Tab-separated table of C-alpha atoms in Angstrom:
chain	number	residue	atom	x	y	z
C	29	UNK	CA	0.000	0.000	0.000
C	30	UNK	CA	2.707	2.416	1.031
C	31	UNK	CA	4.874	1.562	-1.970
C	32	UNK	CA	2.017	2.242	-4.389
C	33	UNK	CA	1.211	5.533	-2.678
C	34	UNK	CA	4.876	6.554	-2.747
C	35	UNK	CA	5.039	5.725	-6.474
C	36	UNK	CA	2.075	7.987	-7.144
C	37	UNK	CA	3.748	10.869	-5.343
C	38	UNK	CA	7.229	10.253	-6.692
C	39	UNK	CA	6.372	9.727	-10.356
C	40	UNK	CA	3.086	11.614	-10.597
C	41	UNK	CA	0.944	8.563	-11.270
C	42	UNK	CA	-2.751	8.264	-10.475
C	43	UNK	CA	-3.888	4.679	-10.055
C	44	UNK	CA	-7.507	5.509	-9.212
C	45	UNK	CA	-8.653	4.169	-12.581
C	46	UNK	CA	-7.487	0.729	-11.467
C	47	UNK	CA	-10.067	0.654	-8.695
C	48	UNK	CA	-13.380	-1.195	-8.748
C	49	UNK	CA	-15.787	0.268	-11.300
C	50	UNK	CA	-19.197	-1.315	-10.644
C	51	UNK	CA	-20.849	-3.340	-13.422
C	52	UNK	CA	-18.031	-2.640	-15.856
C	53	UNK	CA	-15.997	-5.573	-17.147
C	54	UNK	CA	-12.736	-3.621	-17.084
C	55	UNK	CA	-13.615	-2.447	-13.585
C	56	UNK	CA	-13.290	-6.039	-12.349
C	57	UNK	CA	-9.521	-5.607	-12.226
C	58	UNK	CA	-10.086	-3.413	-9.203
C	59	UNK	CA	-11.191	-6.463	-7.210
C	60	UNK	CA	-7.519	-7.435	-6.882
C	61	UNK	CA	-5.884	-4.021	-7.266
C	62	UNK	CA	-8.068	-1.581	-5.319
C	63	UNK	CA	-6.880	-2.639	-1.803
C	64	UNK	CA	-3.437	-1.249	-2.666
C	65	UNK	CA	-4.662	2.134	-3.949
C	66	UNK	CA	-5.496	5.086	-1.677
C	67	UNK	CA	-6.525	8.633	-2.325
C	68	UNK	CA	-4.614	10.412	0.453
C	69	UNK	CA	-2.149	9.887	3.257
C	70	UNK	CA	-4.984	9.945	5.786
C	71	UNK	CA	-6.899	7.329	3.798
C	72	UNK	CA	-3.795	5.151	3.628
C	73	UNK	CA	-3.019	5.506	7.330
C	74	UNK	CA	-6.534	4.638	8.474
C	75	UNK	CA	-6.481	1.474	6.369
C	76	UNK	CA	-2.920	0.220	6.739
C	77	UNK	CA	-2.760	0.282	10.541
C	78	UNK	CA	-5.913	-1.782	11.181
C	79	UNK	CA	-4.941	-4.090	8.306
C	80	UNK	CA	-1.639	-4.788	10.047
C	81	UNK	CA	-3.260	-5.350	13.449
C	82	UNK	CA	-6.105	-7.524	12.183
C	83	UNK	CA	-3.938	-9.598	9.860
C	84	UNK	CA	-1.562	-10.258	12.764
C	85	UNK	CA	-4.529	-11.526	14.802
C	86	UNK	CA	-5.746	-13.649	11.904
C	87	UNK	CA	-2.361	-15.289	11.387
C	88	UNK	CA	-1.721	-15.799	15.109
C	89	UNK	CA	-5.070	-17.332	16.048
C	90	UNK	CA	-6.176	-18.898	12.755
C	91	UNK	CA	-2.933	-19.748	10.962
C	92	UNK	CA	-4.204	-22.912	9.149
C	93	UNK	CA	-7.006	-20.973	7.416
C	94	UNK	CA	-5.529	-17.455	7.424
C	95	UNK	CA	-4.528	-17.306	3.746
C	96	UNK	CA	-7.812	-18.782	2.558
C	97	UNK	CA	-9.853	-16.361	4.665
C	98	UNK	CA	-7.828	-13.361	3.489
C	99	UNK	CA	-8.156	-14.247	-0.202
C	100	UNK	CA	-11.900	-14.856	0.073
C	101	UNK	CA	-12.392	-11.542	1.882
C	102	UNK	CA	-10.420	-9.660	-0.797
C	103	UNK	CA	-12.319	-11.278	-3.658
C	104	UNK	CA	-15.791	-11.235	-2.116
C	105	UNK	CA	-15.628	-7.675	-0.814
C	106	UNK	CA	-14.405	-6.520	-4.212
C	107	UNK	CA	-17.048	-8.446	-6.145
C	108	UNK	CA	-19.737	-7.235	-3.757
C	109	UNK	CA	-18.652	-3.657	-4.356
C	110	UNK	CA	-18.660	-4.273	-8.118
C	111	UNK	CA	-22.212	-5.642	-7.909
C	112	UNK	CA	-23.910	-3.066	-5.663
C	113	UNK	CA	-21.614	-0.042	-5.750
C	114	UNK	CA	-22.315	3.386	-7.173
C	115	UNK	CA	-20.913	4.226	-10.607
C	116	UNK	CA	-17.548	5.523	-9.436
C	117	UNK	CA	-14.064	4.167	-8.815
C	118	UNK	CA	-13.885	2.450	-5.432
C	119	UNK	CA	-10.382	2.254	-3.971
C	120	UNK	CA	-8.794	1.400	-0.649
C	121	UNK	CA	-8.391	-1.587	1.659
C	122	UNK	CA	-11.331	-0.675	3.883
C	123	UNK	CA	-13.418	-3.570	2.561
C	124	UNK	CA	-10.659	-5.948	3.637
C	125	UNK	CA	-10.444	-4.248	7.044
C	126	UNK	CA	-14.182	-4.681	7.577
C	127	UNK	CA	-13.988	-8.305	6.482
C	128	UNK	CA	-11.134	-9.113	8.862
C	129	UNK	CA	-12.737	-7.317	11.801
C	130	UNK	CA	-16.061	-9.059	11.186
C	131	UNK	CA	-14.462	-12.501	10.860
C	132	UNK	CA	-12.322	-12.159	13.988
C	133	UNK	CA	-15.226	-10.876	16.051
C	134	UNK	CA	-17.858	-13.448	15.100
C	135	UNK	CA	-15.428	-16.368	14.967
C	136	UNK	CA	-14.181	-15.597	18.454
C	137	UNK	CA	-17.689	-15.300	19.886
C	138	UNK	CA	-18.958	-18.504	18.261
C	139	UNK	CA	-15.845	-20.500	19.171
C	140	UNK	CA	-16.635	-20.330	22.913
C	141	UNK	CA	-12.895	-20.295	23.551
C	142	UNK	CA	-11.901	-17.785	26.206
C	143	UNK	CA	-8.766	-16.628	24.372
C	144	UNK	CA	-10.562	-16.086	21.073
C	145	UNK	CA	-13.505	-14.443	22.821
C	146	UNK	CA	-11.120	-12.084	24.603
C	147	UNK	CA	-9.542	-11.145	21.287
C	148	UNK	CA	-13.015	-10.554	19.836
C	149	UNK	CA	-13.696	-8.061	22.594
C	150	UNK	CA	-10.405	-6.323	21.836
C	151	UNK	CA	-11.441	-6.054	18.180
C	152	UNK	CA	-14.755	-4.503	19.252
C	153	UNK	CA	-12.975	-2.076	21.566
C	154	UNK	CA	-10.559	-0.957	18.844
C	155	UNK	CA	-12.777	-1.055	15.765
C	156	UNK	CA	-16.371	-1.371	16.962
C	157	UNK	CA	-17.233	2.024	15.522
C	158	UNK	CA	-16.562	0.656	12.039
C	159	UNK	CA	-20.127	-0.666	11.967
C	160	UNK	CA	-21.362	2.819	11.073
C	161	UNK	CA	-19.278	2.687	7.919
C	162	UNK	CA	-21.605	0.068	6.466
C	163	UNK	CA	-24.332	2.705	6.163
C	164	UNK	CA	-24.537	5.470	3.520
C	165	UNK	CA	-24.034	8.284	6.005
C	166	UNK	CA	-20.962	9.983	4.530
C	167	UNK	CA	-20.670	11.265	0.993
C	168	UNK	CA	-17.693	9.940	-0.945
C	169	UNK	CA	-17.246	6.920	1.343
C	170	UNK	CA	-17.545	3.467	-0.220
C	171	UNK	CA	-20.051	2.048	2.243
C	172	UNK	CA	-20.820	-0.645	-0.355
C	173	UNK	CA	-17.290	-1.993	0.019
C	174	UNK	CA	-17.543	-1.808	3.800
C	175	UNK	CA	-20.833	-3.685	3.813
C	176	UNK	CA	-19.561	-6.334	1.394
C	177	UNK	CA	-16.478	-6.933	3.516
C	178	UNK	CA	-18.454	-7.031	6.765
C	179	UNK	CA	-20.954	-9.584	5.450
C	180	UNK	CA	-18.180	-11.692	3.931
C	181	UNK	CA	-16.325	-11.865	7.238
C	182	UNK	CA	-19.466	-12.790	9.178
C	183	UNK	CA	-20.347	-15.588	6.749
C	184	UNK	CA	-16.797	-16.943	6.741
C	185	UNK	CA	-16.757	-16.994	10.540
C	186	UNK	CA	-19.703	-19.374	10.422
C	187	UNK	CA	-18.647	-21.701	7.591
C	188	UNK	CA	-14.837	-21.853	7.890
C	189	UNK	CA	-13.724	-24.575	10.242
C	190	UNK	CA	-10.560	-24.193	12.251
C	191	UNK	CA	-9.232	-26.567	14.880
C	192	UNK	CA	-8.915	-24.719	18.162
C	193	UNK	CA	-6.089	-26.129	20.282
C	194	UNK	CA	-7.191	-27.180	23.745
C	195	UNK	CA	-5.355	-25.471	26.591
C	196	UNK	CA	-2.611	-27.687	28.052
C	197	UNK	CA	-3.377	-29.343	31.387
C	198	UNK	CA	-0.803	-29.487	34.143
C	199	UNK	CA	-0.232	-32.703	36.072
C	200	UNK	CA	-2.161	-31.436	39.105
C	201	UNK	CA	-5.199	-30.709	36.905
C	202	UNK	CA	-5.653	-34.353	35.897
C	203	UNK	CA	-7.904	-36.817	37.724
C	204	UNK	CA	-5.032	-39.242	38.278
C	205	UNK	CA	-3.004	-36.715	40.241
C	206	UNK	CA	-2.046	-37.784	43.777
C	207	UNK	CA	-0.480	-35.020	45.917
C	208	UNK	CA	1.140	-37.617	48.199
C	209	UNK	CA	3.390	-38.696	45.341
C	210	UNK	CA	4.345	-35.197	44.262
C	211	UNK	CA	8.113	-34.745	44.896
C	212	UNK	CA	7.676	-31.001	45.139
C	213	UNK	CA	4.999	-31.172	47.844
C	214	UNK	CA	7.078	-33.669	49.817
C	215	UNK	CA	9.425	-30.796	50.599
C	216	UNK	CA	6.778	-29.229	52.872
C	217	UNK	CA	5.215	-30.401	56.106
C	218	UNK	CA	1.494	-30.407	56.910
C	219	UNK	CA	1.730	-26.743	57.953
C	220	UNK	CA	3.299	-25.657	54.684
C	221	UNK	CA	6.778	-25.174	56.135
C	222	UNK	CA	9.758	-26.053	53.991
C	223	UNK	CA	11.593	-29.184	55.118
C	224	UNK	CA	15.351	-28.911	54.807
C	225	UNK	CA	16.371	-32.273	53.333
C	226	UNK	CA	19.023	-34.125	55.414
C	227	UNK	CA	22.534	-34.284	54.023
C	228	UNK	CA	23.207	-37.735	52.654
C	229	UNK	CA	26.452	-39.294	53.899
C	230	UNK	CA	28.789	-40.362	51.184
C	231	UNK	CA	29.291	-44.102	50.965
C	232	UNK	CA	32.816	-45.125	52.041
C	233	UNK	CA	33.306	-47.485	49.166
C	234	UNK	CA	32.325	-44.796	46.681
C	235	UNK	CA	34.660	-42.366	48.430
C	236	UNK	CA	37.555	-44.779	48.159
C	237	UNK	CA	36.829	-45.303	44.509
C	238	UNK	CA	36.860	-41.569	43.883
C	239	UNK	CA	40.172	-41.139	45.706
C-alpha cells in the first residue's frame, strides 16, 4: 500500500482508474488491485494500521485458514462492491479491514474459547465504531465496500472450520493426580513449612573409589 502511494507521489501517477468500477468488465480488475490504492495519506493511514493489526490476529489465532480467509475476503468484498456499488471508482483496503474485523469478532464469539472471545472483545474495543461505515451516512465513502467486507467476514466466521487447540493441562489438573506422590509437595510439612532435606552421607566405598 505504502509503496504504491509513494510511487504515485514520486512519479506523478494516479492509479484511481485501477479501482473497482461497478458493473463494468474492465472495472473487475479493481477487485484485486483496489486494496493497494489510496486517495490520500490519511486514507492510507486509516487502512494500513488496522490491516496490520487484524492480519496479525488472523495469522496468530487462525494460521491454518488465514490465507484462505484473506483471499476470500479480498475477492468477495471486491465483487460485492462491483455488484452493488455506485458508478464511481472504489479504492482502498477498507473492505478488507471490515472483512477481517467481522471474521475475527464473530469467529471468536462462536468458538466459545476464552482466548478467542477475549480477542473478539479487543477487536470490538478498537474497531467497533466501524459498523457505522456500512451505512450510507458519509458522501464519498464506499459504504458498499464496507458492507460487502463485513458480510463476507461474518459468513466466513460461520462456515470456515478451524481446529482450536485445547489449553494444556498441568499434572495437578488431571484426575489421576495424587499429591502424596508429588516430589515437590514432599518438601513441605502439613503446615506448609519447607523441610530442609538431610545431608546424605557419602558411601565409604564410593569415596575410596573416587580417591
